[in-house]
Amino acid sequence: MSGTTPRTNDGTSHPAALSLSAFLTRLIWVVLLPLVAVSAWMAFDAVDGIRNDAEQKAQQIADNFRDAIDERLSLRIAGLQLLAASPLADDPARYGELYRQSLGFREAFGTHVIFADAQLQMLFNTRSAFGAALPKVPRPNGRAAAPTALETGKPAVGDIVLGPVAKEPLVAVAVPAVREGKADRVFLTPVETARMQRRIEAVTLPDGWSLKLLDGVGQAIARRGPAVDDPDAPVAVRRVAQSGLSPWSVVLEIPRSVHDKPLA
């Protein structure tokens, strides 16, 4: 009868012998299973490597853009320090000459120069003709560059403010004119956020990644890529590079939908 276990002459029974096809099938699985396991591990390791590479690249992009921004800030600070050290800043009768020197700064850096007193009254602004009536230097909601420079006697970089003369969003770099340990005048160069936006648009980013330059209160000075402003949004990678010269930070984000693509 089929399915019965063969018996020997002494009456004991033994399991039926494997057929050749069954034996070969088992042998194939014994050989293949380690290979399948190794392949699965290698695939997982490859995906993990891709993710690690992406995260390292994200930090590198953020760091490089932060460094580029800090370099431009430092150059403007150096230029303003030359103006602040000029003896022309000590004589109101020679402010016209100082104004003409400031036009040279504008030609070199592409941004205007404001000269203001301790009460933040603009004495001149190269955006306007010398001698024109001017408002006071505006104060942003966050860090104000001019008051900080006057209080500390050191260069300062501020947060976003609406320029009363330019009529557009700006960030300011300020350098005090210090005489005998006292700062009672200040030079500023306002940088349009549109200029920062052009800078960030020149950065090469993988598809789906986003890059932001934020001021000290978290307001976007410039950004590119999809916006991820919801703190509960599914962001897989967020890398931050803090400016060494300002309260600003560079933030790079990779959405989970993009980060997890190799697993799909």
mmCIF file with all atom_site columns, C-alpha atoms in Angstrom, residues 23 26 39 41 44 76 84 89 123 132 215 231 233 249 253:
data_model
loop_
_atom_site.group_PDB
_atom_site.id
_atom_site.type_symbol
_atom_site.label_atom_id
_atom_site.label_alt_id
_atom_site.label_comp_id
_atom_site.label_asym_id
_atom_site.label_entity_id
_atom_site.label_seq_id
_atom_site.pdbx_PDB_ins_code
_atom_site.Cartn_x
_atom_site.Cartn_y
_atom_site.Cartn_z
_atom_site.occupancy
_atom_site.B_iso_or_equiv
_atom_site.pdbx_formal_charge
_atom_site.auth_seq_id
_atom_site.auth_comp_id
_atom_site.auth_asym_id
_atom_site.auth_atom_id
_atom_site.pdbx_PDB_model_num
ATOM 1  C CA . PHE A 1 23  ? 17.048 15.012  -2.439 1.00 0.00 ? 23  PHE A CA 1
ATOM 2  C CA . ARG A 1 26  ? 16.752 19.859  -0.463 1.00 0.00 ? 26  ARG A CA 1
ATOM 3  C CA . SER A 1 39  ? 22.421 38.858  -0.707 1.00 0.00 ? 39  SER A CA 1
ATOM 4  C CA . TRP A 1 41  ? 22.402 41.480  4.036  1.00 0.00 ? 41  TRP A CA 1
ATOM 5  C CA . PHE A 1 44  ? 20.495 46.144  3.382  1.00 0.00 ? 44  PHE A CA 1
ATOM 6  C CA . ARG A 1 76  ? 31.868 93.318  4.357  1.00 0.00 ? 76  ARG A CA 1
ATOM 7  C CA . ALA A 1 84  ? 34.990 103.286 10.609 1.00 0.00 ? 84  ALA A CA 1
ATOM 8  C CA . ALA A 1 89  ? 34.123 110.012 10.387 1.00 0.00 ? 89  ALA A CA 1
ATOM 9  C CA . LEU A 1 123 ? 23.633 110.708 8.716  1.00 0.00 ? 123 LEU A CA 1
ATOM 10 C CA . ALA A 1 132 ? 18.799 114.024 1.800  1.00 0.00 ? 132 ALA A CA 1
ATOM 11 C CA . ASP A 1 215 ? 17.948 84.428  10.933 1.00 0.00 ? 215 ASP A CA 1
ATOM 12 C CA . PRO A 1 231 ? 7.685  70.391  13.006 1.00 0.00 ? 231 PRO A CA 1
ATOM 13 C CA . ALA A 1 233 ? 6.335  66.654  9.112  1.00 0.00 ? 233 ALA A CA 1
ATOM 14 C CA . SER A 1 249 ? 21.904 79.161  10.701 1.00 0.00 ? 249 SER A CA 1
ATOM 15 C CA . GLU A 1 253 ? 16.366 68.764  5.263  1.00 0.00 ? 253 GLU A CA 1
#
